[in-house]
Backbone as JSON Lines, residues from 0, in Angstrom:
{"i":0,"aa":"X","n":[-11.18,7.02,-16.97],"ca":[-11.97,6.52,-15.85],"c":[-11.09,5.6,-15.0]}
{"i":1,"aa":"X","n":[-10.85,5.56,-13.75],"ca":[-10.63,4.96,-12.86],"c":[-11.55,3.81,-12.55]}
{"i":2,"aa":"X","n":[-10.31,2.43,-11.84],"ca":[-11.17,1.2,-11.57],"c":[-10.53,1.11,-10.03]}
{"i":3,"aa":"X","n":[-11.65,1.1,-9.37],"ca":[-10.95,0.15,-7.6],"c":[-10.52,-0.98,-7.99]}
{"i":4,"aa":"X","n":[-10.09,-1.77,-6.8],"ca":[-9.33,-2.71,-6.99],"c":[-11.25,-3.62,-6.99]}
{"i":5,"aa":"X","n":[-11.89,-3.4,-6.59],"ca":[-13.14,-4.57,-6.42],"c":[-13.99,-5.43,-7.65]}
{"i":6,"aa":"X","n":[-13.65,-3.68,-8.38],"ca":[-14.3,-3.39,-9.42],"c":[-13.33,-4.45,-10.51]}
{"i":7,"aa":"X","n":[-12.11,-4.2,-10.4],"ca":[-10.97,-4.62,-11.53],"c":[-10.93,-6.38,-11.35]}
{"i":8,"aa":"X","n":[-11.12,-6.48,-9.87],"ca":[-11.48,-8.16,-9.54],"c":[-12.58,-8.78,-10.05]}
{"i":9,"aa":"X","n":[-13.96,-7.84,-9.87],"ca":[-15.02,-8.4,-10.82],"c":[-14.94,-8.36,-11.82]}
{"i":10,"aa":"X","n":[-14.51,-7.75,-12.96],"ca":[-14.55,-7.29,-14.2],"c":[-13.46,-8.46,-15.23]}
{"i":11,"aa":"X","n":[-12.52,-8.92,-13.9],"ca":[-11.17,-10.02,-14.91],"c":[-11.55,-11.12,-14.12]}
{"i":12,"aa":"X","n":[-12.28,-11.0,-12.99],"ca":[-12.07,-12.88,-12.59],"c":[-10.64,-13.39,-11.8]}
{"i":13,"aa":"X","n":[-10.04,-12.0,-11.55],"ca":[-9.13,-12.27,-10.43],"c":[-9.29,-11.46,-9.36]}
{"i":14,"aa":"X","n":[-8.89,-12.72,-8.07],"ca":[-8.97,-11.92,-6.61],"c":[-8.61,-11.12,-6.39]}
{"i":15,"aa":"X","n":[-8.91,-9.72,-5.62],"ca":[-7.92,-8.92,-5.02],"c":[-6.86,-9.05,-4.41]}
{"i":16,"aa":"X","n":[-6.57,-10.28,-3.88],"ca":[-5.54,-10.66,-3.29],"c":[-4.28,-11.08,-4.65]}
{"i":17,"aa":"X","n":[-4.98,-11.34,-5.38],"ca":[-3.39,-11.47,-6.82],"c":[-3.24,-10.54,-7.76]}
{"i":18,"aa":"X","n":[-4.38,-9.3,-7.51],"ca":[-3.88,-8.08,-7.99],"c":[-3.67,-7.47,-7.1]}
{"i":19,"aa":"X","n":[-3.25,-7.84,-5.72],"ca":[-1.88,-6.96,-4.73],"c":[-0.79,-7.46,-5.03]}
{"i":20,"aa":"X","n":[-0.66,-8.87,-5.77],"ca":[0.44,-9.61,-6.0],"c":[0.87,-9.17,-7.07]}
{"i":21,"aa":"X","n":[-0.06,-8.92,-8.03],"ca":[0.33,-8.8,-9.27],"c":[1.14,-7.01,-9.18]}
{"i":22,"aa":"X","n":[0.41,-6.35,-8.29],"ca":[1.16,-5.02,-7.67],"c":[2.43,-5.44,-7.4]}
{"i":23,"aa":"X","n":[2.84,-5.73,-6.29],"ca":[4.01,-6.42,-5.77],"c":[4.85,-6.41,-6.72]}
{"i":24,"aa":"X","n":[4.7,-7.6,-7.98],"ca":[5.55,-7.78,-8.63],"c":[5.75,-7.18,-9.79]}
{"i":25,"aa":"X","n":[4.82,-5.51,-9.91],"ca":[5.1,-4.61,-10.86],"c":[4.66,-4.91,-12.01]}
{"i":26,"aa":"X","n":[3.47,-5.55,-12.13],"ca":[2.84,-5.77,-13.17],"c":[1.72,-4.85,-13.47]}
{"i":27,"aa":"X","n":[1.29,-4.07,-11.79],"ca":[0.12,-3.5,-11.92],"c":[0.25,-2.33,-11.07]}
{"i":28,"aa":"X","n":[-0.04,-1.51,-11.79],"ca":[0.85,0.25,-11.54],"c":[-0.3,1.06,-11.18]}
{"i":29,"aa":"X","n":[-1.11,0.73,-9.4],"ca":[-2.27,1.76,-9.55],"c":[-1.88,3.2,-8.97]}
{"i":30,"aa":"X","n":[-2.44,4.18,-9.61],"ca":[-2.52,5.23,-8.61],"c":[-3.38,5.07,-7.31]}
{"i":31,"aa":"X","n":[-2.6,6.35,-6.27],"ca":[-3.62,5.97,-5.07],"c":[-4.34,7.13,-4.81]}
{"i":32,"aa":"X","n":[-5.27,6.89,-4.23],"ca":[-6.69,7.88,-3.96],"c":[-5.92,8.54,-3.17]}
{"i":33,"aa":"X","n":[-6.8,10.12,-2.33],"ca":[-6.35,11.24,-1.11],"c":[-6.61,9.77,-0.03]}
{"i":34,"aa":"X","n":[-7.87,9.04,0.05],"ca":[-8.2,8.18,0.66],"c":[-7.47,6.96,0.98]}
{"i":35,"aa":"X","n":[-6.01,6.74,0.04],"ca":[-5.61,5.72,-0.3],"c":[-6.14,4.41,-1.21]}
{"i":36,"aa":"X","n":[-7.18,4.45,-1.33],"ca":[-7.21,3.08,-2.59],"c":[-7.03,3.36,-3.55]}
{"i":37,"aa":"X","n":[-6.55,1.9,-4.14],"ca":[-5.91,2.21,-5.48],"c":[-6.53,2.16,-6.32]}
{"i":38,"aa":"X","n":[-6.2,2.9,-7.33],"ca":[-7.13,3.51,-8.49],"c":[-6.31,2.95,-9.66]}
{"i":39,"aa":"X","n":[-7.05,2.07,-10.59],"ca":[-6.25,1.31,-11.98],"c":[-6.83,2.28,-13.18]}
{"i":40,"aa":"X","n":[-5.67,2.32,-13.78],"ca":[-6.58,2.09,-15.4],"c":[-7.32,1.78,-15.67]}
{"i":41,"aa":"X","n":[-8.23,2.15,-16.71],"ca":[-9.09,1.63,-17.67],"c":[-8.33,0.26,-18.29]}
{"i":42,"aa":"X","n":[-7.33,0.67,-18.76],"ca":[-6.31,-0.18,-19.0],"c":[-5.79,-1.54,-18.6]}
{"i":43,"aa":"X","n":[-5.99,-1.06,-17.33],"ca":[-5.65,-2.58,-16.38],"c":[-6.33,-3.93,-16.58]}
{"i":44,"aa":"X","n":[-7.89,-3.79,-17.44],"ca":[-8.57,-4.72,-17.0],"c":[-7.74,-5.66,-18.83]}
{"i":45,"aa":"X","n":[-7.57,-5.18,-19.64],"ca":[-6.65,-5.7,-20.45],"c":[-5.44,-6.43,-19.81]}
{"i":46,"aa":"X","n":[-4.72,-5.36,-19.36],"ca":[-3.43,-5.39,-18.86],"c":[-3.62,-6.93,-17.54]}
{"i":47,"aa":"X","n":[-4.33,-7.25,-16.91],"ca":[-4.8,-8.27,-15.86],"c":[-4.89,-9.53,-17.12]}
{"i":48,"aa":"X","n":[-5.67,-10.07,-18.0],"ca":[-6.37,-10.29,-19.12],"c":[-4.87,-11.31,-19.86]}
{"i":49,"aa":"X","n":[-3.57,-9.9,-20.32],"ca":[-2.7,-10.15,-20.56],"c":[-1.87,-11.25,-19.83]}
{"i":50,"aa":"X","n":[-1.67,-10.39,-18.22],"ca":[-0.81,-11.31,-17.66],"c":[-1.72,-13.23,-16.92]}
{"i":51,"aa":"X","n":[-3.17,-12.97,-16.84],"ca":[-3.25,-14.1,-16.5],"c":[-3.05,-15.58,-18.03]}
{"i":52,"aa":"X","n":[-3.48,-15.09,-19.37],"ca":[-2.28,-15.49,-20.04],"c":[-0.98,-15.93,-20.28]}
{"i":53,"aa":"X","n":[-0.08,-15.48,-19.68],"ca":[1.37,-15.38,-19.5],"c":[1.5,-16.66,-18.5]}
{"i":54,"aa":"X","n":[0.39,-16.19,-17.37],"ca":[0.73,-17.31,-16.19],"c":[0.26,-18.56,-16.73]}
{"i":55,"aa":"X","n":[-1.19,-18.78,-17.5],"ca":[-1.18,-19.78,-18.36],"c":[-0.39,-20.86,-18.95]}
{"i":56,"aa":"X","n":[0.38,-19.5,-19.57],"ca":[0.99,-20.24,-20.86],"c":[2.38,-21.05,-19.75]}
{"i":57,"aa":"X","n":[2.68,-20.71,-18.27],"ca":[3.84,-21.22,-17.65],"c":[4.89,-20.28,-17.14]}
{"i":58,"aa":"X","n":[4.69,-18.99,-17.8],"ca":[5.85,-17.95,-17.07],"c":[5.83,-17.49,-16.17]}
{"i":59,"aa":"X","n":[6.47,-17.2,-15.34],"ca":[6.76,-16.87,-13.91],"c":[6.28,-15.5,-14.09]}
{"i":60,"aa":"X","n":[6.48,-14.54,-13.06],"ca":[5.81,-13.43,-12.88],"c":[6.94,-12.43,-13.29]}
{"i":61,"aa":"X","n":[7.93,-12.97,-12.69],"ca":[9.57,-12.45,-12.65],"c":[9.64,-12.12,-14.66]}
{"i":62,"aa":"X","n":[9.81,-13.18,-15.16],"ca":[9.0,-13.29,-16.82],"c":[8.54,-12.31,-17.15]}
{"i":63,"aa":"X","n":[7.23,-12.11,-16.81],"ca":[6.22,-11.49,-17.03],"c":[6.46,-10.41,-16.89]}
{"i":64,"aa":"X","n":[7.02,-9.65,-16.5],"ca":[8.12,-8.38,-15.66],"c":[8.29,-7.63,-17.04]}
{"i":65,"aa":"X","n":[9.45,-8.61,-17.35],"ca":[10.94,-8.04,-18.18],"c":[9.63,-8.32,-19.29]}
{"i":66,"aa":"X","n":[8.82,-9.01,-19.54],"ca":[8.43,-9.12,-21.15],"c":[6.93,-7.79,-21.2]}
{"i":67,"aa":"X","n":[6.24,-7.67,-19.85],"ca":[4.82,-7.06,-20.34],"c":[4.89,-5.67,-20.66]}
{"i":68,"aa":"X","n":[6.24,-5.01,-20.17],"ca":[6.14,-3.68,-20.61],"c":[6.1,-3.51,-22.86]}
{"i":69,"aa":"X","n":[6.74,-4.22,-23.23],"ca":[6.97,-4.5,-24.47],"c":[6.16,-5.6,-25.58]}
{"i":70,"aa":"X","n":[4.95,-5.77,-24.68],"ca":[3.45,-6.57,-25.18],"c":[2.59,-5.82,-25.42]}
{"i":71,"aa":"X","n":[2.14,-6.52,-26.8],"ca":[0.85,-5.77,-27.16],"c":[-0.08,-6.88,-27.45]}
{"i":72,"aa":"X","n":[-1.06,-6.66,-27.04],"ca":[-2.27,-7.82,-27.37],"c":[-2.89,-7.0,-28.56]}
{"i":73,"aa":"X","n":[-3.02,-8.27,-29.7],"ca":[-3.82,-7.98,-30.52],"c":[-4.77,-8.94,-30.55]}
{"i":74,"aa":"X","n":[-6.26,-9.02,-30.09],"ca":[-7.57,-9.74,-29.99],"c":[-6.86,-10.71,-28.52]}
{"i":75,"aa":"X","n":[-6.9,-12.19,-29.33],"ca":[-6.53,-13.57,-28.52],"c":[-5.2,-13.62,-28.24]}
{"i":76,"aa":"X","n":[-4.77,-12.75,-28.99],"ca":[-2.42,-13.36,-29.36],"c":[-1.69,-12.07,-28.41]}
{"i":77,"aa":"X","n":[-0.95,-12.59,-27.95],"ca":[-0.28,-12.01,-27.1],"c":[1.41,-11.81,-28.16]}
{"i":78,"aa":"X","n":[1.64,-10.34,-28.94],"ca":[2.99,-10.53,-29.44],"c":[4.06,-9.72,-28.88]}
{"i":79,"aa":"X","n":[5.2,-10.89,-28.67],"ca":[6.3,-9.56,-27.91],"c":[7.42,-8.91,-28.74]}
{"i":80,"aa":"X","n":[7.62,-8.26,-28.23],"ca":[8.62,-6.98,-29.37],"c":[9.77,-8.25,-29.52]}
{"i":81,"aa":"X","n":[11.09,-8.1,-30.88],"ca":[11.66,-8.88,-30.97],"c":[12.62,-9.34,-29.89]}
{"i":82,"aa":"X","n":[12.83,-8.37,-29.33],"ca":[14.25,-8.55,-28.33],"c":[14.0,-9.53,-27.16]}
{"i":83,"aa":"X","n":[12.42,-10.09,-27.09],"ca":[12.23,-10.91,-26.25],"c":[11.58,-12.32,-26.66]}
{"i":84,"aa":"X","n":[12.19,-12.51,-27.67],"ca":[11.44,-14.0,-28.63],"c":[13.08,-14.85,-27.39]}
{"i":85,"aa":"X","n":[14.3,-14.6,-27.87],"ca":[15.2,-15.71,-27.46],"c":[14.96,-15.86,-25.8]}
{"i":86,"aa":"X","n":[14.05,-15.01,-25.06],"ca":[14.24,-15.49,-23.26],"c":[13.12,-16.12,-23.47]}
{"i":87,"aa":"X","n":[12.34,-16.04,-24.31],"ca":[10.88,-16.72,-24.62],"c":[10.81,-18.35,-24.83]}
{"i":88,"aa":"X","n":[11.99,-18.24,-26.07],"ca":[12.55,-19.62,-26.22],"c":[12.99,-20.28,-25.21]}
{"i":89,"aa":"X","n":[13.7,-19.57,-24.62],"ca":[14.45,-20.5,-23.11],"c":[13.61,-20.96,-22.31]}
{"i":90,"aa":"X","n":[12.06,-20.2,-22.06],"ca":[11.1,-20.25,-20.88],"c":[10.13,-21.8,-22.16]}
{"i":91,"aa":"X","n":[10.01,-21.74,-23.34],"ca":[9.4,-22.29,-23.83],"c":[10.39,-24.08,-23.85]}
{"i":92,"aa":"X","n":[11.33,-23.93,-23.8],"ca":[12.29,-25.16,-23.42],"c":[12.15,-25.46,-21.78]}
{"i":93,"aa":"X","n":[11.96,-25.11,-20.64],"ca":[11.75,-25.25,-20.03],"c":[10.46,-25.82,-19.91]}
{"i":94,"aa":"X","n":[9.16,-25.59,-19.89],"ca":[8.22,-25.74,-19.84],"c":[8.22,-27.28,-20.84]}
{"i":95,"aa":"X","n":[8.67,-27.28,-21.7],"ca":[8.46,-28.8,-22.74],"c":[9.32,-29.58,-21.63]}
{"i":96,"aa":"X","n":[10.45,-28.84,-21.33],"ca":[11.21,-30.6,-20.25],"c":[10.16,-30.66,-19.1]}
{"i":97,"aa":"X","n":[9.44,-29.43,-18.65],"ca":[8.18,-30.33,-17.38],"c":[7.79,-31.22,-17.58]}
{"i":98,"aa":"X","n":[7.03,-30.74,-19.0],"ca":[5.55,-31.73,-20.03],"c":[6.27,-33.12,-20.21]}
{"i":99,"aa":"X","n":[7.79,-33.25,-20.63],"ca":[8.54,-34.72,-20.85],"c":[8.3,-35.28,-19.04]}
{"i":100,"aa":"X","n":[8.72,-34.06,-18.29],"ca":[8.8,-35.08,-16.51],"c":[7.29,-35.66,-16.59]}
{"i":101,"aa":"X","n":[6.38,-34.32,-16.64],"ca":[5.03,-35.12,-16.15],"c":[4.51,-36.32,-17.14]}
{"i":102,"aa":"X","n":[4.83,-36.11,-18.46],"ca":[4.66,-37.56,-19.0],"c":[5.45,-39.02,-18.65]}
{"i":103,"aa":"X","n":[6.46,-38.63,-18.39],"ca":[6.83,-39.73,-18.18],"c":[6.45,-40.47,-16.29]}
{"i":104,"aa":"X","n":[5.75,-39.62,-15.33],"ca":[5.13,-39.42,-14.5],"c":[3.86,-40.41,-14.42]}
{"i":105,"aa":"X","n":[3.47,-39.9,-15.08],"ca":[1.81,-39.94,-15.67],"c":[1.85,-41.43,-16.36]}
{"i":106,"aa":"X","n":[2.98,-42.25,-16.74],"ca":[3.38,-43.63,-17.53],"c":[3.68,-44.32,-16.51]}
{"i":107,"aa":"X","n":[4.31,-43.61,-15.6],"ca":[4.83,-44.6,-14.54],"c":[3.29,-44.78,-13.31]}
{"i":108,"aa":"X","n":[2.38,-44.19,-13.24],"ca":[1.42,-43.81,-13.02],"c":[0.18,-45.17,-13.54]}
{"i":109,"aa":"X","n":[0.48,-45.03,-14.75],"ca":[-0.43,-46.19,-15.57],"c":[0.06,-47.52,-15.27]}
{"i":110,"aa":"X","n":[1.43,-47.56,-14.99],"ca":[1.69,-48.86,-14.91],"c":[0.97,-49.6,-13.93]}
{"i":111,"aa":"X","n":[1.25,-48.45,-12.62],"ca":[1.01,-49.21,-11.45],"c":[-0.75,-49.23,-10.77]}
{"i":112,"aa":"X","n":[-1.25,-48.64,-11.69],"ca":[-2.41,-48.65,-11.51],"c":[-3.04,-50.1,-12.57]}
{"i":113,"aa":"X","n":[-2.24,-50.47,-13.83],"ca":[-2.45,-51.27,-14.74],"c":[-2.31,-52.75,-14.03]}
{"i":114,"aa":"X","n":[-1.38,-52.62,-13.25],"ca":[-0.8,-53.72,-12.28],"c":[-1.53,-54.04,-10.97]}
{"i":115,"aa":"X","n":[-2.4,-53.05,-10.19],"ca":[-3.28,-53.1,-9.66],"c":[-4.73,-53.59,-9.88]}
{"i":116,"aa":"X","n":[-5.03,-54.08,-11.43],"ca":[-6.17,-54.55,-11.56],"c":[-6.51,-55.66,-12.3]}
């Protein structure tokens, strides 16, 4: 069975406008109608599900690329084949030095609000 794009927006809770994006950046592979609209998978509404996950968790889309062809969701867990645990690590070190900026952000933050009252 085929999904429009309207249908695939109601069904995941994302706009049509970021599953043209999510097109764009080859995450989302529709066929197109004689009419031209695009026609998803059944599949897709997983496959959408997956990647707003990914964006969650902090990975770029670019990320999301090289890792979703080689993802399989099982229930809640998102697991990737081995060959992509060490770029995983790198994206997961990145993301902890944000969490150190914005904490230490967020302190400098308290002070001056602490000092304000």
């Amino acid at each position: 069975m085929k999904v429009l794009i309207g249908e695939l927006a109601a069904r995941t809770g994302v706009s049509p406008r970021s599953l043209r994006y999510y097109e764009k950046q080859g995450l989302l592979i529709p066929e197109r109608s004689v009419n031209g609209y695009r026609e998803y998978p059944e599949s897709a509404v997983d496959t959408v599900g997956v990647v707003r996950r990914l964006i969650a968790a902090g990975l770029c889309t670019g990320t999301i690329a090289r890792v979703l062809p080689c993802v399989r969701a099982e229930g809640a867990q998102v697991v990737p084949c081995a060959g992509l645990v060490s770029e995983l690590a790198v994206e997961r070190a990145r993301i902890t030095a944000q969490l150190a900026e914005l904490s230490h952000s967020r302190a400098l933050l308290d002070e001056v609000i602490a000092a304000a009252q």
